[in-house]
Amino acid sequence: MKLISWNVNGLRAVMKKMDMNAYVQEEAADILCLQETKVQDGQVSLQPEGYHAYWNYAEKKGYSGTAVFSKQEPLCVSYGLGKEEHDQEGRVITLEFDNMYVVNCYTPNAKRGLERIDYRLQWEADFKAYLQELDRKKPVILCGDLNVAHREIDLKNPKANRKNAGFSDQEREAFTALLEGGFTDSFRYLYPDLEGAYSWWSYRLNARDNNIGWRLDYFIVSDRLKERIREANICNGVMGSDHCPVEITIDL
């Protein structure tokens, strides 16, 4: 089974740069998850042939949002975490299948100066509880822009970014707690020491050309699925966003 996750940073902008329907067909993923779509219902026409489409729109226009395209129709689809304080920004879509859950997530950014760190940490606690509740029923595959570089190896300049959003001690500790709660980072499971593996680059200072980046995009799986992971890739040749897609191949 092949799954792809991509923060498109504005789906309409990406669709002006590339044929998304063609991209979906060429990649032929079983499930494609998008984050930061920044669209409302009816603003884009994207319905790849052979896929079921599910959208979660933010109440605020031009902000956040997620989408999932699945070849197999799920048993059930839910949107958000079931908590009012978290469910206004279109950040989570959960698909239930016979043998697993797939969760697409766009984690809130702690923002410059960590001004949103208190909310971010509340989100982390509630989201961890949500995932663990699912995991008690069936294995979970979580993907998305989780807005954290977990270890120093996961960004180019760790010392300079120690107290910045996405690499604060608080966010990294929350990510560690999630993994210790029964989950595995699929990329680091296969490539624990691979350097220079990033999925986001600033638009400034030719960061992408010079590979000055961060690994913010993940596939996280329930621990009992980790031995079924066959491949985990960062597709840094795919342009169109400041993020690139990440993908996983897993036997299910």
mmCIF file of C-alpha atoms in Angstrom:
data_model
loop_
_atom_site.group_PDB
_atom_site.id
_atom_site.type_symbol
_atom_site.label_atom_id
_atom_site.label_comp_id
_atom_site.label_asym_id
_atom_site.label_seq_id
_atom_site.Cartn_x
_atom_site.Cartn_y
_atom_site.Cartn_z
ATOM 1 C CA MET A 1 0.000 0.000 0.000
ATOM 2 C CA LYS A 2 1.365 3.401 -0.998
ATOM 3 C CA LEU A 3 0.418 6.612 0.786
ATOM 4 C CA ILE A 4 1.531 10.174 0.011
ATOM 5 C CA SER A 5 1.299 13.282 2.189
ATOM 6 C CA TRP A 6 1.898 16.831 0.934
ATOM 7 C CA ASN A 7 1.515 20.284 2.420
ATOM 8 C CA VAL A 8 0.604 22.184 -0.741
ATOM 9 C CA ASN A 9 0.608 25.646 0.930
ATOM 10 C CA GLY A 10 -2.377 26.772 -1.117
ATOM 11 C CA LEU A 11 -3.936 24.263 -3.488
ATOM 12 C CA ARG A 12 -5.088 26.859 -6.000
ATOM 13 C CA ALA A 13 -1.529 28.198 -6.296
ATOM 14 C CA VAL A 14 -0.137 24.703 -6.857
ATOM 15 C CA MET A 15 -2.774 23.950 -9.486
ATOM 16 C CA LYS A 16 -1.594 26.972 -11.468
ATOM 17 C CA LYS A 17 1.896 25.466 -11.531
ATOM 18 C CA MET A 18 1.093 21.819 -12.240
ATOM 19 C CA ASP A 19 -1.669 19.428 -13.298
ATOM 20 C CA MET A 20 -2.711 17.947 -9.979
ATOM 21 C CA ASN A 21 -5.056 15.393 -11.519
ATOM 22 C CA ALA A 22 -2.169 14.140 -13.665
ATOM 23 C CA TYR A 23 0.137 14.084 -10.627
ATOM 24 C CA VAL A 24 -2.325 11.926 -8.711
ATOM 25 C CA GLN A 25 -2.715 9.490 -11.585
ATOM 26 C CA GLU A 26 1.029 9.262 -12.205
ATOM 27 C CA GLU A 27 1.863 8.608 -8.561
ATOM 28 C CA ALA A 28 -1.010 6.105 -8.264
ATOM 29 C CA ALA A 29 -0.986 6.237 -4.470
ATOM 30 C CA ASP A 30 -3.679 4.302 -2.692
ATOM 31 C CA ILE A 31 -4.217 7.325 -0.448
ATOM 32 C CA LEU A 32 -3.109 10.938 -0.963
ATOM 33 C CA CYS A 33 -3.351 13.398 1.927
ATOM 34 C CA LEU A 34 -3.021 17.163 1.468
ATOM 35 C CA GLN A 35 -2.542 19.856 4.085
ATOM 36 C CA GLU A 36 -2.847 23.656 4.024
ATOM 37 C CA THR A 37 -5.229 23.551 1.083
ATOM 38 C CA LYS A 38 -6.471 27.097 1.867
ATOM 39 C CA VAL A 39 -9.738 26.600 -0.013
ATOM 40 C CA GLN A 40 -13.464 26.614 0.663
ATOM 41 C CA ASP A 41 -16.096 24.340 -0.830
ATOM 42 C CA GLY A 42 -16.381 24.900 -4.580
ATOM 43 C CA GLN A 43 -13.199 26.944 -4.998
ATOM 44 C CA VAL A 44 -11.239 24.226 -6.800
ATOM 45 C CA SER A 45 -12.116 21.392 -9.124
ATOM 46 C CA LEU A 46 -10.001 18.422 -8.100
ATOM 47 C CA GLN A 47 -11.574 14.991 -8.372
ATOM 48 C CA PRO A 48 -9.023 12.476 -9.645
ATOM 49 C CA GLU A 49 -10.558 9.559 -11.478
ATOM 50 C CA GLY A 50 -10.822 6.455 -9.329
ATOM 51 C CA TYR A 51 -10.608 8.274 -6.000
ATOM 52 C CA HIS A 52 -13.036 9.150 -3.235
ATOM 53 C CA ALA A 53 -12.461 12.721 -2.042
ATOM 54 C CA TYR A 54 -12.880 14.145 1.463
ATOM 55 C CA TRP A 55 -12.348 17.777 2.442
ATOM 56 C CA ASN A 56 -12.115 19.591 5.764
ATOM 57 C CA TYR A 57 -12.326 23.364 5.308
ATOM 58 C CA ALA A 58 -11.272 25.994 7.834
ATOM 59 C CA GLU A 59 -13.945 28.480 8.835
ATOM 60 C CA LYS A 60 -11.477 31.277 8.077
ATOM 61 C CA LYS A 61 -11.144 31.756 4.321
ATOM 62 C CA GLY A 62 -7.756 31.185 2.721
ATOM 63 C CA TYR A 63 -6.398 29.377 5.771
ATOM 64 C CA SER A 64 -5.367 25.871 6.799
ATOM 65 C CA GLY A 65 -7.592 23.021 5.541
ATOM 66 C CA THR A 66 -6.981 19.377 4.635
ATOM 67 C CA ALA A 67 -8.083 16.888 1.987
ATOM 68 C CA VAL A 68 -7.806 13.134 1.429
ATOM 69 C CA PHE A 69 -8.161 11.145 -1.799
ATOM 70 C CA SER A 70 -8.564 7.378 -1.365
ATOM 71 C CA LYS A 71 -8.943 4.623 -3.935
ATOM 72 C CA GLN A 72 -10.800 2.485 -1.422
ATOM 73 C CA GLU A 73 -13.952 3.882 0.099
ATOM 74 C CA PRO A 74 -13.530 3.969 3.888
ATOM 75 C CA LEU A 75 -16.021 2.530 6.335
ATOM 76 C CA CYS A 76 -16.313 5.903 8.024
ATOM 77 C CA VAL A 77 -14.871 9.427 7.778
ATOM 78 C CA SER A 78 -14.656 11.936 10.616
ATOM 79 C CA TYR A 79 -13.469 15.518 10.727
ATOM 80 C CA GLY A 80 -11.566 17.158 13.580
ATOM 81 C CA LEU A 81 -10.919 15.884 17.087
ATOM 82 C CA GLY A 82 -14.420 16.330 18.427
ATOM 83 C CA LYS A 83 -13.345 19.340 20.470
ATOM 84 C CA GLU A 84 -14.759 22.755 19.637
ATOM 85 C CA GLU A 85 -11.537 24.585 20.446
ATOM 86 C CA HIS A 86 -9.626 22.562 17.852
ATOM 87 C CA ASP A 87 -12.135 21.992 15.088
ATOM 88 C CA GLN A 88 -12.532 25.423 13.459
ATOM 89 C CA GLU A 89 -9.440 25.244 11.246
ATOM 90 C CA GLY A 90 -9.984 22.101 9.178
ATOM 91 C CA ARG A 91 -6.876 20.383 10.473
ATOM 92 C CA VAL A 92 -7.770 16.683 10.784
ATOM 93 C CA ILE A 93 -9.489 14.055 8.655
ATOM 94 C CA THR A 94 -9.726 10.447 9.870
ATOM 95 C CA LEU A 95 -10.575 7.541 7.575
ATOM 96 C CA GLU A 96 -11.522 4.201 9.097
ATOM 97 C CA PHE A 97 -10.876 1.018 7.126
ATOM 98 C CA ASP A 98 -11.301 -2.647 8.023
ATOM 99 C CA ASN A 99 -7.807 -3.031 9.422
ATOM 100 C CA MET A 100 -6.587 0.500 10.229
ATOM 101 C CA TYR A 101 -7.213 4.199 10.632
ATOM 102 C CA VAL A 102 -5.556 6.806 8.414
ATOM 103 C CA VAL A 103 -5.296 10.247 10.006
ATOM 104 C CA ASN A 104 -4.361 13.317 7.955
ATOM 105 C CA CYS A 105 -3.195 16.217 10.130
ATOM 106 C CA TYR A 106 -1.983 19.782 9.749
ATOM 107 C CA THR A 107 -0.637 20.653 13.186
ATOM 108 C CA PRO A 108 -1.011 24.274 14.384
ATOM 109 C CA ASN A 109 2.125 26.400 14.208
ATOM 110 C CA ALA A 110 3.412 27.827 17.484
ATOM 111 C CA LYS A 111 4.120 31.065 15.579
ATOM 112 C CA ARG A 112 6.933 33.581 15.796
ATOM 113 C CA GLY A 113 8.090 34.137 19.348
ATOM 114 C CA LEU A 114 6.156 31.014 20.376
ATOM 115 C CA GLU A 115 3.097 33.206 20.870
ATOM 116 C CA ARG A 116 0.789 30.244 20.301
ATOM 117 C CA ILE A 117 2.824 27.692 22.251
ATOM 118 C CA ASP A 118 0.252 27.218 25.029
ATOM 119 C CA TYR A 119 -2.430 26.363 22.510
ATOM 120 C CA ARG A 120 -0.006 24.187 20.575
ATOM 121 C CA LEU A 121 0.801 22.128 23.658
ATOM 122 C CA GLN A 122 -2.887 21.708 24.474
ATOM 123 C CA TRP A 123 -3.394 20.514 20.910
ATOM 124 C CA GLU A 124 -0.517 18.051 21.299
ATOM 125 C CA ALA A 125 -2.000 16.583 24.475
ATOM 126 C CA ASP A 126 -5.493 16.282 23.011
ATOM 127 C CA PHE A 127 -4.243 14.913 19.695
ATOM 128 C CA LYS A 128 -2.098 12.290 21.413
ATOM 129 C CA ALA A 129 -5.121 11.170 23.435
ATOM 130 C CA TYR A 130 -7.190 11.041 20.242
ATOM 131 C CA LEU A 131 -4.617 8.871 18.447
ATOM 132 C CA GLN A 132 -4.205 6.532 21.400
ATOM 133 C CA GLU A 133 -7.967 6.044 21.586
ATOM 134 C CA LEU A 134 -7.987 5.058 17.907
ATOM 135 C CA ASP A 135 -4.954 2.836 18.423
ATOM 136 C CA ARG A 136 -6.807 0.861 21.082
ATOM 137 C CA LYS A 137 -9.286 -0.181 18.369
ATOM 138 C CA LYS A 138 -7.115 -0.558 15.248
ATOM 139 C CA PRO A 139 -3.599 0.349 14.119
ATOM 140 C CA VAL A 140 -3.114 3.961 13.041
ATOM 141 C CA ILE A 141 -1.222 5.580 10.183
ATOM 142 C CA LEU A 142 -0.808 9.299 10.865
ATOM 143 C CA CYS A 143 0.544 11.611 8.215
ATOM 144 C CA GLY A 144 0.876 15.299 7.603
ATOM 145 C CA ASP A 145 2.739 18.475 8.363
ATOM 146 C CA LEU A 146 3.304 18.054 12.091
ATOM 147 C CA ASN A 147 5.170 21.367 12.333
ATOM 148 C CA VAL A 148 8.115 20.058 14.325
ATOM 149 C CA ALA A 149 11.646 18.979 13.532
ATOM 150 C CA HIS A 150 12.078 16.276 16.136
ATOM 151 C CA ARG A 151 15.843 15.878 16.390
ATOM 152 C CA GLU A 152 18.837 18.011 15.521
ATOM 153 C CA ILE A 153 19.393 15.831 12.469
ATOM 154 C CA ASP A 154 15.971 16.950 11.193
ATOM 155 C CA LEU A 155 16.972 20.512 10.316
ATOM 156 C CA LYS A 156 19.996 22.220 8.865
ATOM 157 C CA ASN A 157 20.736 24.728 11.634
ATOM 158 C CA PRO A 158 19.563 23.312 14.961
ATOM 159 C CA LYS A 159 21.585 25.584 17.257
ATOM 160 C CA ALA A 160 20.293 28.772 15.647
ATOM 161 C CA ASN A 161 16.684 27.571 15.843
ATOM 162 C CA ARG A 162 16.645 26.119 19.350
ATOM 163 C CA LYS A 163 13.917 28.462 20.659
ATOM 164 C CA ASN A 164 12.024 28.965 17.399
ATOM 165 C CA ALA A 165 8.622 27.573 16.470
ATOM 166 C CA GLY A 166 8.976 24.050 15.174
ATOM 167 C CA PHE A 167 12.155 23.341 17.128
ATOM 168 C CA SER A 168 11.332 24.506 20.624
ATOM 169 C CA ASP A 169 12.084 22.147 23.486
ATOM 170 C CA GLN A 170 8.361 21.992 24.299
ATOM 171 C CA GLU A 171 7.309 20.888 20.826
ATOM 172 C CA ARG A 172 10.100 18.354 20.513
ATOM 173 C CA GLU A 173 9.262 16.893 23.928
ATOM 174 C CA ALA A 174 5.611 16.584 22.911
ATOM 175 C CA PHE A 175 6.654 14.697 19.784
ATOM 176 C CA THR A 176 8.854 12.400 21.856
ATOM 177 C CA ALA A 177 5.911 11.755 24.169
ATOM 178 C CA LEU A 178 3.752 10.796 21.189
ATOM 179 C CA LEU A 179 6.322 8.287 19.964
ATOM 180 C CA GLU A 180 6.771 6.872 23.457
ATOM 181 C CA GLY A 181 2.998 6.499 23.600
ATOM 182 C CA GLY A 182 3.047 3.696 21.042
ATOM 183 C CA PHE A 183 4.039 5.159 17.683
ATOM 184 C CA THR A 184 6.976 5.038 15.252
ATOM 185 C CA ASP A 185 8.446 7.680 12.935
ATOM 186 C CA SER A 186 8.584 5.629 9.741
ATOM 187 C CA PHE A 187 11.376 7.581 8.055
ATOM 188 C CA ARG A 188 13.703 7.432 11.046
ATOM 189 C CA TYR A 189 12.815 3.780 11.589
ATOM 190 C CA LEU A 190 14.354 3.028 8.197
ATOM 191 C CA TYR A 191 16.967 5.791 8.085
ATOM 192 C CA PRO A 192 17.943 6.667 11.675
ATOM 193 C CA ASP A 193 21.117 8.542 10.782
ATOM 194 C CA LEU A 194 20.422 9.989 7.309
ATOM 195 C CA GLU A 195 21.357 13.675 7.209
ATOM 196 C CA GLY A 196 20.090 16.368 4.851
ATOM 197 C CA ALA A 197 16.635 14.789 4.616
ATOM 198 C CA TYR A 198 14.236 17.729 4.679
ATOM 199 C CA SER A 199 10.662 18.345 3.504
ATOM 200 C CA TRP A 200 10.328 22.128 3.960
ATOM 201 C CA TRP A 201 12.510 25.035 2.876
ATOM 202 C CA SER A 202 12.046 28.761 3.321
ATOM 203 C CA TYR A 203 11.364 30.745 0.159
ATOM 204 C CA ARG A 204 14.172 33.084 1.207
ATOM 205 C CA LEU A 205 17.906 32.999 0.489
ATOM 206 C CA ASN A 206 17.764 30.107 -2.011
ATOM 207 C CA ALA A 207 17.157 27.754 0.891
ATOM 208 C CA ARG A 208 15.818 24.935 -1.259
ATOM 209 C CA ASP A 209 18.639 25.125 -3.793
ATOM 210 C CA ASN A 210 21.117 24.945 -0.913
ATOM 211 C CA ASN A 211 19.070 22.345 0.997
ATOM 212 C CA ILE A 212 18.778 24.525 4.093
ATOM 213 C CA GLY A 213 15.623 22.877 5.314
ATOM 214 C CA TRP A 214 13.572 21.184 7.998
ATOM 215 C CA ARG A 215 11.855 17.795 8.135
ATOM 216 C CA LEU A 216 8.332 18.758 9.197
ATOM 217 C CA ASP A 217 6.288 16.182 7.276
ATOM 218 C CA TYR A 218 5.846 12.655 8.591
ATOM 219 C CA PHE A 219 4.291 9.250 8.419
ATOM 220 C CA ILE A 220 3.839 7.996 11.969
ATOM 221 C CA VAL A 221 2.533 4.450 12.466
ATOM 222 C CA SER A 222 1.379 2.388 15.397
ATOM 223 C CA ASP A 223 4.340 0.447 16.751
ATOM 224 C CA ARG A 224 2.786 -2.866 15.735
ATOM 225 C CA LEU A 225 2.911 -1.761 12.074
ATOM 226 C CA LYS A 226 6.560 -0.717 11.978
ATOM 227 C CA GLU A 227 7.933 -4.032 10.757
ATOM 228 C CA ARG A 228 5.545 -3.806 7.802
ATOM 229 C CA ILE A 229 7.108 -0.561 6.532
ATOM 230 C CA ARG A 230 8.802 -1.275 3.218
ATOM 231 C CA GLU A 231 9.883 2.214 2.162
ATOM 232 C CA ALA A 232 9.675 5.816 3.321
ATOM 233 C CA ASN A 233 10.653 8.567 0.909
ATOM 234 C CA ILE A 234 10.984 12.331 0.855
ATOM 235 C CA CYS A 235 10.126 13.405 -2.696
ATOM 236 C CA ASN A 236 12.185 16.573 -2.845
ATOM 237 C CA GLY A 237 12.095 16.731 -6.627
ATOM 238 C CA VAL A 238 8.396 17.599 -6.634
ATOM 239 C CA MET A 239 7.989 21.368 -6.826
ATOM 240 C CA GLY A 240 4.994 23.668 -6.426
ATOM 241 C CA SER A 241 5.045 24.297 -2.665
ATOM 242 C CA ASP A 242 7.591 25.223 -0.007
ATOM 243 C CA HIS A 243 7.050 21.646 1.217
ATOM 244 C CA CYS A 244 7.634 18.511 -0.825
ATOM 245 C CA PRO A 245 5.580 15.319 -0.626
ATOM 246 C CA VAL A 246 6.567 12.431 1.636
ATOM 247 C CA GLU A 247 5.473 8.869 1.044
ATOM 248 C CA ILE A 248 5.374 5.459 2.640
ATOM 249 C CA THR A 249 4.950 1.940 1.292
ATOM 250 C CA ILE A 250 3.600 -0.506 3.854
ATOM 251 C CA ASP A 251 2.284 -4.061 3.757
ATOM 252 C CA LEU A 252 -1.246 -4.243 5.094
#
